[in-house]
PDB file of C-alpha atoms in Angstrom:
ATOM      1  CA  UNK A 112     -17.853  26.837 -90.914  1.00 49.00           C
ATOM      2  CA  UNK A 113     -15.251  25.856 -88.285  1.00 54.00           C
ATOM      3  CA  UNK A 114     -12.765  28.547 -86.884  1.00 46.00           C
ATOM      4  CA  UNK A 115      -9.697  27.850 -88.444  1.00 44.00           C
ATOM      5  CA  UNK A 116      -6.119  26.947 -87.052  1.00 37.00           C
ATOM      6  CA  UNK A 117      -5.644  22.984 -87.583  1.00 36.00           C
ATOM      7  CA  UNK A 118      -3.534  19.942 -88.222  1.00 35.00           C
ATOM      8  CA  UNK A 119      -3.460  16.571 -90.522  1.00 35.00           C
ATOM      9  CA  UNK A 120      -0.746  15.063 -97.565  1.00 30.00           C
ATOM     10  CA  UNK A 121       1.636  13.144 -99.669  1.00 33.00           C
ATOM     11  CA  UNK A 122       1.513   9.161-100.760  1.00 30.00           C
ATOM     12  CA  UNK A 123       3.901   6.355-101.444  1.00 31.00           C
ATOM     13  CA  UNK A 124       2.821   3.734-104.169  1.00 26.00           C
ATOM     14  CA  UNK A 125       5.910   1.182-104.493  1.00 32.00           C
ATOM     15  CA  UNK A 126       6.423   0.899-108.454  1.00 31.00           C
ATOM     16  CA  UNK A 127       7.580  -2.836-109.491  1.00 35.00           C
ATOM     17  CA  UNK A 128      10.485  -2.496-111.077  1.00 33.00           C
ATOM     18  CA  UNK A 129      11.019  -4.504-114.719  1.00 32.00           C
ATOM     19  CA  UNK A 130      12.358  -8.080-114.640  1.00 38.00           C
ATOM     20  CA  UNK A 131      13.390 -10.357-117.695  1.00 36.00           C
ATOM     21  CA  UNK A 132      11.598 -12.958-115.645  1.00 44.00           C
ATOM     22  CA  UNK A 133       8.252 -13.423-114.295  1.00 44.00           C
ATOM     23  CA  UNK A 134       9.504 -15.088-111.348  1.00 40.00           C
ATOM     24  CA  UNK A 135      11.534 -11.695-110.771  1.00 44.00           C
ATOM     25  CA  UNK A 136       8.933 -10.065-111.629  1.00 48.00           C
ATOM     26  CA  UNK A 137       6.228 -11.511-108.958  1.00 48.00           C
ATOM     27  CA  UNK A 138       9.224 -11.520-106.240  1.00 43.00           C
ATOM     28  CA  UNK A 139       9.124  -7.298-106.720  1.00 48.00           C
ATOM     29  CA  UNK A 140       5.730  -7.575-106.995  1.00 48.00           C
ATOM     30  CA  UNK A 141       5.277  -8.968-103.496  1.00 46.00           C
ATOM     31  CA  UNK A 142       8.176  -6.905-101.646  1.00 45.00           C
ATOM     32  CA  UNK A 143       6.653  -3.765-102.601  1.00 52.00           C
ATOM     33  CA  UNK A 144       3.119  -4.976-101.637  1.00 53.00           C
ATOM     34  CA  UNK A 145       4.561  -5.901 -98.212  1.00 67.00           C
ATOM     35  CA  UNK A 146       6.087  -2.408 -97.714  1.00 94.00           C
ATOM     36  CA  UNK A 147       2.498  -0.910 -97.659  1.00 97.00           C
ATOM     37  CA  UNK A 148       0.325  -0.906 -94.776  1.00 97.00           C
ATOM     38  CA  UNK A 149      -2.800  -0.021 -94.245  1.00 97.00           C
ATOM     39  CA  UNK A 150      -4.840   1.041 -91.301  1.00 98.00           C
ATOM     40  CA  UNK A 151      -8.225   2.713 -90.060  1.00 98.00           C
ATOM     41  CA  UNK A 152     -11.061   3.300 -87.544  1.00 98.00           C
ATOM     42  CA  UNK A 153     -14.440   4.029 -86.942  1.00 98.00           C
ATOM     43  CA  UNK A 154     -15.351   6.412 -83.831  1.00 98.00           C
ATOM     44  CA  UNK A 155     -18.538   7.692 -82.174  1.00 98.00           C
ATOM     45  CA  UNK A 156     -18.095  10.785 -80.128  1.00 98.00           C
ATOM     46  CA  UNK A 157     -20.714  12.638 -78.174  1.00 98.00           C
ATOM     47  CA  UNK A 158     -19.001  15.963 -79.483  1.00 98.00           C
ATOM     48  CA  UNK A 159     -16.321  16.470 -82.701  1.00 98.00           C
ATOM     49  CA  UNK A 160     -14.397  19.341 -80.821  1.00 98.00           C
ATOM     50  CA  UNK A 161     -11.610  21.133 -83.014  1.00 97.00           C
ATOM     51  CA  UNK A 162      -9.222  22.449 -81.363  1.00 96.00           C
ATOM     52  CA  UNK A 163     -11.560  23.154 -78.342  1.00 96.00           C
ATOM     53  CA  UNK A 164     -14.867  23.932 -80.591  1.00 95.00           C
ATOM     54  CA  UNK A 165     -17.723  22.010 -81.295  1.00 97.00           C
ATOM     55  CA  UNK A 166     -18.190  21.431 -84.812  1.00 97.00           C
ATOM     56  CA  UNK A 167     -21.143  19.099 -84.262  1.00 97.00           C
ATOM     57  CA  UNK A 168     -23.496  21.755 -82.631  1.00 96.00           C
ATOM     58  CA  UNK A 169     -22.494  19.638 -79.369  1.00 97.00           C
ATOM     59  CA  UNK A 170     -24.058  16.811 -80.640  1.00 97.00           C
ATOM     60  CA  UNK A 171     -22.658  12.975 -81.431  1.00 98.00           C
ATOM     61  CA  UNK A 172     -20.864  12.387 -84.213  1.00 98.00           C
ATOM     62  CA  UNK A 173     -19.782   9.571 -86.466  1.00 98.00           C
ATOM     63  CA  UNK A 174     -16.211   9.467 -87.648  1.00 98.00           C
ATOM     64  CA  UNK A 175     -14.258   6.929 -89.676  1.00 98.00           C
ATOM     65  CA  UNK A 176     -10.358   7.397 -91.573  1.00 98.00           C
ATOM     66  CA  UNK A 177      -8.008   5.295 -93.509  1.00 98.00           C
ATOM     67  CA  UNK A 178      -4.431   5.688 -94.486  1.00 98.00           C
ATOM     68  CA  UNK A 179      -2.044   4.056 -96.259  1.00 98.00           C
ATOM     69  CA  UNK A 180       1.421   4.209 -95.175  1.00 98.00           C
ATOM     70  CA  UNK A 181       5.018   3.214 -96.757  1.00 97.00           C
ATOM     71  CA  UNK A 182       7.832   1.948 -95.593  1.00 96.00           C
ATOM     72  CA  UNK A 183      10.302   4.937 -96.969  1.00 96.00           C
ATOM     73  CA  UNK A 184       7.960   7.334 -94.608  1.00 97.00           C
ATOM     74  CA  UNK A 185       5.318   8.212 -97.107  1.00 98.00           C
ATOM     75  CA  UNK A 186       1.746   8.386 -96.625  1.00 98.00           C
ATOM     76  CA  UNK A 187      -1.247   9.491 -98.095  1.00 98.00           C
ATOM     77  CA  UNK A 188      -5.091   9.162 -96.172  1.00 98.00           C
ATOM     78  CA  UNK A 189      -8.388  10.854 -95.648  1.00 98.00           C
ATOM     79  CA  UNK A 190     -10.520  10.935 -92.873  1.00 98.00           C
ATOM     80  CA  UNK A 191     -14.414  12.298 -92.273  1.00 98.00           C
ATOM     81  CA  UNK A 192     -16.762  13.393 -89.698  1.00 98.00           C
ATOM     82  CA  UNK A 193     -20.347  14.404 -89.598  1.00 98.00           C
ATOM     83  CA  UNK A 194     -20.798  17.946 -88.871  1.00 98.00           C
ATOM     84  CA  UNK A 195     -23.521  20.713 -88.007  1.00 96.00           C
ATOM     85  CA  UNK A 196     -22.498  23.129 -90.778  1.00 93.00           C
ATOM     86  CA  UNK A 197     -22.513  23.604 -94.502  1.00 91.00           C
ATOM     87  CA  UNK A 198     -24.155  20.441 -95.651  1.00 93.00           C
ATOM     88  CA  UNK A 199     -23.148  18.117 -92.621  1.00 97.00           C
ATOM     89  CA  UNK A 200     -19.794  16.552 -93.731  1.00 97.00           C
ATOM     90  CA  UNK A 201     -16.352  17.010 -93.455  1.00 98.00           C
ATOM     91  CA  UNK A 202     -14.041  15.430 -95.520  1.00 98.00           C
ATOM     92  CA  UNK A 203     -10.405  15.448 -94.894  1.00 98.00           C
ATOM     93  CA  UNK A 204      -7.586  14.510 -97.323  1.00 98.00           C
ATOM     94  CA  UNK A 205      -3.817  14.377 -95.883  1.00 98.00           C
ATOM     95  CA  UNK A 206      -0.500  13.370 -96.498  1.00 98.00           C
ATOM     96  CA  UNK A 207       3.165  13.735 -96.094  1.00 98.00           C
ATOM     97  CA  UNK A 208       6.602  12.339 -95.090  1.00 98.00           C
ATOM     98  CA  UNK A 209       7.224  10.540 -91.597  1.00 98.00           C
ATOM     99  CA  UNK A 210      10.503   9.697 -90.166  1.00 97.00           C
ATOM    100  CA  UNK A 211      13.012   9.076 -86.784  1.00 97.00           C
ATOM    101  CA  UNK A 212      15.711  11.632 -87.477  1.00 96.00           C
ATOM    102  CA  UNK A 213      16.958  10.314 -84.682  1.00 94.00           C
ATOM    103  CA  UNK A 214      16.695   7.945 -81.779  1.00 92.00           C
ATOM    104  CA  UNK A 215      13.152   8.011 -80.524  1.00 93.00           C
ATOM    105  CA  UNK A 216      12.600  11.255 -81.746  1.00 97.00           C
ATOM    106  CA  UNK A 217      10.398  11.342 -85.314  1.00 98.00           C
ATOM    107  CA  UNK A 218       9.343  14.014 -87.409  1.00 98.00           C
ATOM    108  CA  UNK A 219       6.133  14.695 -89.907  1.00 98.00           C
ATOM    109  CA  UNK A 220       5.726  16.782 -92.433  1.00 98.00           C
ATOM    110  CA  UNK A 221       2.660  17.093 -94.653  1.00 98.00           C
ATOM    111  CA  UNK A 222      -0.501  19.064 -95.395  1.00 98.00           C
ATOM    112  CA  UNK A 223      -4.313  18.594 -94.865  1.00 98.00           C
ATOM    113  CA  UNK A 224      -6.926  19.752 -97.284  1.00 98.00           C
ATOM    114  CA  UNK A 225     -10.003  20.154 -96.123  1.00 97.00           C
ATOM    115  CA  UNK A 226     -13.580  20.029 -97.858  1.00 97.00           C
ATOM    116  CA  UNK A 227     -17.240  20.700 -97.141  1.00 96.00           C
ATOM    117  CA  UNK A 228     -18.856  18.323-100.086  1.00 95.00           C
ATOM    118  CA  UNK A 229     -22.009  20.521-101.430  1.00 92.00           C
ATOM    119  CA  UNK A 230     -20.366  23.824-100.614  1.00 92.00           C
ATOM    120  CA  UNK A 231     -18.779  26.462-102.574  1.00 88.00           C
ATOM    121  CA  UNK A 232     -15.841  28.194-101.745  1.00 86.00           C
ATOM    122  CA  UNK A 233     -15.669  26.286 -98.292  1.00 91.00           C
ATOM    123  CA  UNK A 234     -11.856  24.446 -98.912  1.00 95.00           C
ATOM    124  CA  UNK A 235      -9.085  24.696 -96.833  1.00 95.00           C
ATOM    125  CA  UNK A 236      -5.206  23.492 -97.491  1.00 97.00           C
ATOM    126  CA  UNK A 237      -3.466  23.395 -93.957  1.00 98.00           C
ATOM    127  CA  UNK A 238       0.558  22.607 -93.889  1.00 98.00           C
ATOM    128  CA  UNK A 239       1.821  21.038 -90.695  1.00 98.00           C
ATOM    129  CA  UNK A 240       5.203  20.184 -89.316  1.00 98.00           C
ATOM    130  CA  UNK A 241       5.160  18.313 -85.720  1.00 98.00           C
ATOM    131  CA  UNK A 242       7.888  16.117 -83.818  1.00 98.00           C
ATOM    132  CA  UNK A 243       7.295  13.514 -81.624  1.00 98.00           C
ATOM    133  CA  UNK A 244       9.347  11.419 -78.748  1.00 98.00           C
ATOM    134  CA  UNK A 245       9.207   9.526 -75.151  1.00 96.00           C
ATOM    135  CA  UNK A 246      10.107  11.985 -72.141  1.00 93.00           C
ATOM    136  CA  UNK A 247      10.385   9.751 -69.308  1.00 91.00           C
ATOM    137  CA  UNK A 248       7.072   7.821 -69.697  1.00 93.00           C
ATOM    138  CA  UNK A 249       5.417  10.036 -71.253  1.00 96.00           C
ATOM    139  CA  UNK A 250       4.916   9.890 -74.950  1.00 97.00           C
ATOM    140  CA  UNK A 251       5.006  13.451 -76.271  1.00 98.00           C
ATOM    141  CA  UNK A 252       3.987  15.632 -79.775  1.00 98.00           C
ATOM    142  CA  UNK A 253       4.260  18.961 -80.312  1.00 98.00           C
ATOM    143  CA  UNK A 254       3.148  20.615 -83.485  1.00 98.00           C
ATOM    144  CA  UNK A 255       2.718  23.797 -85.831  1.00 98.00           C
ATOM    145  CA  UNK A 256      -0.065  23.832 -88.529  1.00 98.00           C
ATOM    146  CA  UNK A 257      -0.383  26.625 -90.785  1.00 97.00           C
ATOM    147  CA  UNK A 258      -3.313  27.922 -93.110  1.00 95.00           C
ATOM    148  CA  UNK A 259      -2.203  30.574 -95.683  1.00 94.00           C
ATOM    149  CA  UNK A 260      -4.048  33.577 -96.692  1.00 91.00           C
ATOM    150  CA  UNK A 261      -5.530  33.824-100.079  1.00 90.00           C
ATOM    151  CA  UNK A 262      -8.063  31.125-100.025  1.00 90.00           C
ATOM    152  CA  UNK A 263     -11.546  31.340-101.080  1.00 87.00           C
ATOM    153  CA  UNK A 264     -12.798  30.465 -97.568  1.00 87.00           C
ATOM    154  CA  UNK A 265     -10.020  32.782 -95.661  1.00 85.00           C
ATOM    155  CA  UNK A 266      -9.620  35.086 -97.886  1.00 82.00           C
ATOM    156  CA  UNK A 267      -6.930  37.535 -96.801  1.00 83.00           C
ATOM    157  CA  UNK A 268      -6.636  36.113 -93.614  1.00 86.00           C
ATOM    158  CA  UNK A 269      -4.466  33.966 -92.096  1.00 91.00           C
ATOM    159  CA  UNK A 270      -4.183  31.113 -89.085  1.00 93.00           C
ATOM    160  CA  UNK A 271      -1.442  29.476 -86.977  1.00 96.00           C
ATOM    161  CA  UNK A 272      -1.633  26.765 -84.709  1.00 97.00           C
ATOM    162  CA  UNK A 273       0.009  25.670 -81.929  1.00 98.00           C
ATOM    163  CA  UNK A 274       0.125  22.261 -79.674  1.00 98.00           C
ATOM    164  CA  UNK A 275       1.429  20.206 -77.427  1.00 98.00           C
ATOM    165  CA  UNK A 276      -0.236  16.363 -76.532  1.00 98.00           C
ATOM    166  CA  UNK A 277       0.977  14.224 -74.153  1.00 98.00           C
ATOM    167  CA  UNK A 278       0.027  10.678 -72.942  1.00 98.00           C
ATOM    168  CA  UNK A 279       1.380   8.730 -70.287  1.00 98.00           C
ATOM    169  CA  UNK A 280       0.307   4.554 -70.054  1.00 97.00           C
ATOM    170  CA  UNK A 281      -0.465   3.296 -66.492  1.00 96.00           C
ATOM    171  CA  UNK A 282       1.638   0.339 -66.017  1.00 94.00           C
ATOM    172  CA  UNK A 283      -0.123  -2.900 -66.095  1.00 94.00           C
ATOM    173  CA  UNK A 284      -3.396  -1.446 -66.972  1.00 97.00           C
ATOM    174  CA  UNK A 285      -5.181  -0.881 -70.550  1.00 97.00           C
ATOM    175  CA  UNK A 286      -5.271   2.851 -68.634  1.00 98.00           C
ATOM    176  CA  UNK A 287      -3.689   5.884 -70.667  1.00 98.00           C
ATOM    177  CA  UNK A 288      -3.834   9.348 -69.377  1.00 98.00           C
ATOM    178  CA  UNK A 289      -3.588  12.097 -72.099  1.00 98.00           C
ATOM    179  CA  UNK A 290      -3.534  15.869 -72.056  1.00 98.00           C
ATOM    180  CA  UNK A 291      -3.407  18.418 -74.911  1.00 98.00           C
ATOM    181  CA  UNK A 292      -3.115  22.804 -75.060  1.00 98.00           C
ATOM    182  CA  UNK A 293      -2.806  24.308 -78.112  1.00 98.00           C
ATOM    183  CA  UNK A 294      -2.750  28.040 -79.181  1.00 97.00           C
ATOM    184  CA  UNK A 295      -4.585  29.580 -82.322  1.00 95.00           C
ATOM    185  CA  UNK A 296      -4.121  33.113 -83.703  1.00 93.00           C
ATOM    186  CA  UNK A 297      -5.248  33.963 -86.568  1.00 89.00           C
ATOM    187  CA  UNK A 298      -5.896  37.357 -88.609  1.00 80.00           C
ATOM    188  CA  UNK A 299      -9.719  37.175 -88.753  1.00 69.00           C
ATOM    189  CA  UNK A 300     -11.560  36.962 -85.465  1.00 56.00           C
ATOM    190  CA  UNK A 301     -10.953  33.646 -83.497  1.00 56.00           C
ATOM    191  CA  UNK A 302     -13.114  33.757 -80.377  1.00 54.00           C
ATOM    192  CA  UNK A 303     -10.587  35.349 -78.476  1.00 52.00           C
ATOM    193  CA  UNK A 304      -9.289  38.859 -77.930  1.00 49.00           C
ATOM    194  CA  UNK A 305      -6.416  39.899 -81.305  1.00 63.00           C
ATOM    195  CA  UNK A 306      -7.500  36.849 -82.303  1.00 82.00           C
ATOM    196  CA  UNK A 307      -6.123  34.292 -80.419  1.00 91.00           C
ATOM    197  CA  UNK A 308      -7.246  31.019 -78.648  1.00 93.00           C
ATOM    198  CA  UNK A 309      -6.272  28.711 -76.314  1.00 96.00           C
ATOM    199  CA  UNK A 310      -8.065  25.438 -75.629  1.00 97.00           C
ATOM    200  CA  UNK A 311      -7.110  22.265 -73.892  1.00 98.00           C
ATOM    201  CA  UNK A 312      -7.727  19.353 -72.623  1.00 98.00           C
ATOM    202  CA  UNK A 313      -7.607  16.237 -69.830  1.00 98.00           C
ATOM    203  CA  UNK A 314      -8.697  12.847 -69.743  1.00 98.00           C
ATOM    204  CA  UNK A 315      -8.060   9.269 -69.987  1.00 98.00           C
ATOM    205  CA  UNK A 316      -8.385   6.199 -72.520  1.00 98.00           C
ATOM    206  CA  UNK A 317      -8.668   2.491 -71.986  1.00 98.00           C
ATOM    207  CA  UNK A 318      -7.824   0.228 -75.148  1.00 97.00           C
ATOM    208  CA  UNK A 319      -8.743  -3.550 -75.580  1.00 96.00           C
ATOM    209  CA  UNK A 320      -8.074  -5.286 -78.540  1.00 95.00           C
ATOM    210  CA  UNK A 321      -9.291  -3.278 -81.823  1.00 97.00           C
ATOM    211  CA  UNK A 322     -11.427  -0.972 -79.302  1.00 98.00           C
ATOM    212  CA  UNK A 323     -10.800   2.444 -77.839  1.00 98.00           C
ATOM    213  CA  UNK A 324     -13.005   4.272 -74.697  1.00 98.00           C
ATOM    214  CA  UNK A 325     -12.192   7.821 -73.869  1.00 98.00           C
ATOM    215  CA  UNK A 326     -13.590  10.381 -72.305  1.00 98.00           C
ATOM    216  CA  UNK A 327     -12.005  14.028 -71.657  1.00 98.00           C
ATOM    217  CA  UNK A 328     -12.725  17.261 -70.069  1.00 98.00           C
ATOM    218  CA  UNK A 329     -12.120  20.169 -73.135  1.00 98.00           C
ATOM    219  CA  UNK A 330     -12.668  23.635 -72.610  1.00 98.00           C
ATOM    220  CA  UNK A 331     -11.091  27.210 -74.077  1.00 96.00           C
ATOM    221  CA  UNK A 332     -10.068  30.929 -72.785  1.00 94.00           C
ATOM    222  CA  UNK A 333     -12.881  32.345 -75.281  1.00 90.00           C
ATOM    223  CA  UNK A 334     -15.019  35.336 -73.943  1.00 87.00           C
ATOM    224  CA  UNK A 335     -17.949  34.328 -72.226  1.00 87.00           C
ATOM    225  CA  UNK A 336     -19.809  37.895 -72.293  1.00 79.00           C
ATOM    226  CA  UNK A 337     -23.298  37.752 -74.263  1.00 80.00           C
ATOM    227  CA  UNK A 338     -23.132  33.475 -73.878  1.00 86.00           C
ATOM    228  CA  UNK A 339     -20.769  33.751 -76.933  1.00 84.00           C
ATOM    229  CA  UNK A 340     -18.438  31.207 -76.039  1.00 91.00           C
ATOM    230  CA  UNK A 341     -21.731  28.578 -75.198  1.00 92.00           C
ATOM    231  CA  UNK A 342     -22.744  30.237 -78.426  1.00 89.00           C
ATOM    232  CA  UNK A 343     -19.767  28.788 -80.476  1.00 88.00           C
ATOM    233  CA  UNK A 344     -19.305  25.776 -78.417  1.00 93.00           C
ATOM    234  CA  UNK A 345     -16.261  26.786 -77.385  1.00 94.00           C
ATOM    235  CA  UNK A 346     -17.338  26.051 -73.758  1.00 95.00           C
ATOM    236  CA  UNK A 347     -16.201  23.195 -71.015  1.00 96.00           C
ATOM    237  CA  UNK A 348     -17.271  19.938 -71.956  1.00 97.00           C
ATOM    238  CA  UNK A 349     -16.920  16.032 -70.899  1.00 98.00           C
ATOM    239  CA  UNK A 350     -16.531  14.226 -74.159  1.00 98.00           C
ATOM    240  CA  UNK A 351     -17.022  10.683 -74.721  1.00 98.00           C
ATOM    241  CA  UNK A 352     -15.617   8.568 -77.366  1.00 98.00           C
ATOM    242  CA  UNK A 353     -15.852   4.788 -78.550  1.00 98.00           C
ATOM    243  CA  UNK A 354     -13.667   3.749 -81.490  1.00 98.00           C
ATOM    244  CA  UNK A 355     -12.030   0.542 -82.960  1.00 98.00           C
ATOM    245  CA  UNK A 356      -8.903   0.709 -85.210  1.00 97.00           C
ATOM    246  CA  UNK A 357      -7.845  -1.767 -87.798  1.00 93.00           C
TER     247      UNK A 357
END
């Protein structure tokens, strides 16, 4: 199953409060239904890398999330990906709290749990803690996601993991040009020597409308002696992506 380090649980459901009148009633009714939102997308990608390895034997993938958001900051979603392990689907369910603590600076705090439907023992829970802002033009989000030790599919073992994304629009074009690193150690054997990672990546987006085309250059510092890193798919990459977002 994939090596483990990542990020991506908590929901707000608006309760209508009781009114002697129906007319009330409908009136709370329709201010908590407009202080939900709901969003999603559908992507194809020639690759699903996590955190810099291929979880799709590098091979396409089809990908598709929703989430459903409050106003107060909550929000609960789940997202999924086909996969070249266990029975070849990922399932993701997150959630958490989301707010500006201060002036274009926001924080997130949640968990992701994440299941291989058709396998045993295969669960992960992942808290994560990030904060993001604008530097300049930049928009910037750096992160910490944390899987504890004691699960089934760890067992004693234990990951962190650390990032950093950054994307900076080109004025007066649908252009964006993004970049990610992040850092993985973990107590069971990563890829890397004392079990630790790095992976990153460069590359650049172009929205229109409800659609997204990307494509990225993603590679990692794993070993490459005995092809284990082209083993793992943990090697360089060009990765294309096509999604649309609702």
């Amino acid at each position: 199953m994939k090596t483990f380090s990542r990020a991506c649980f908590g929901m707000a459901l608006a309760l209508s409060a009781l009114s002697t009148s129906a007319y009330a009633q409908e009136a709370e009714e329709a201010a908590d239904t407009s202080s939900i939102t709901i969003s999603g997308s559908a992507t194809v990608v020639s690759d699903y890398r996590f955190r810099g390895f291929s979880q799709s034997n590098e091979e396409a993938a089809i990908q598709g999330g929703i989430t459903v958001s409050h106003d107060s900051g909550l929000y609960v979603g789940t997202w999924g990906s086909s996969i070249g392990f266990a029975n070849g689907t990922e399932i993701d369910v997150f959630g958490g709290y989301s707010k500006e603590v201060t002036s274009g600076l926001t924080a997130d705090i949640g968990a992701t749990l994440y299941l291989y439907p058709g396998t045993s023992n295969s669960s992960v829970i992942e808290p994560y803690f990030s904060v993001k802002g604008d530097i300049g033009p930049a928009s910037v989000k750096t992160g910490i996601a944390w899987a504890p030790g004691g699960q089934d599919s760890l067992g004693d073992a234990s990951a962190v993991y650390l990032y950093t994304d950054a994307g900076v629009g080109i004025p007066n074009t649908p252009f964006t040009l993004n970049g990610h690193v992040g850092y993985a150690k973990s107590d069971s054997f990563l890829g890397g020597a004392d079990g630790e990672v790095l992976d990153y990546s460069v590359g650049v987006s172009a929205s229109w409308k409800m659609l997204t085309l990307g494509v990225s250059y993603v590679n990692t510092d794993a070993p490459k002696l005995g092809g284990f890193k082209e083993a793992v798919g943990a090697d360089g990459a060009v990765i294309f992506s096509l999604g649309a977002s609702f």
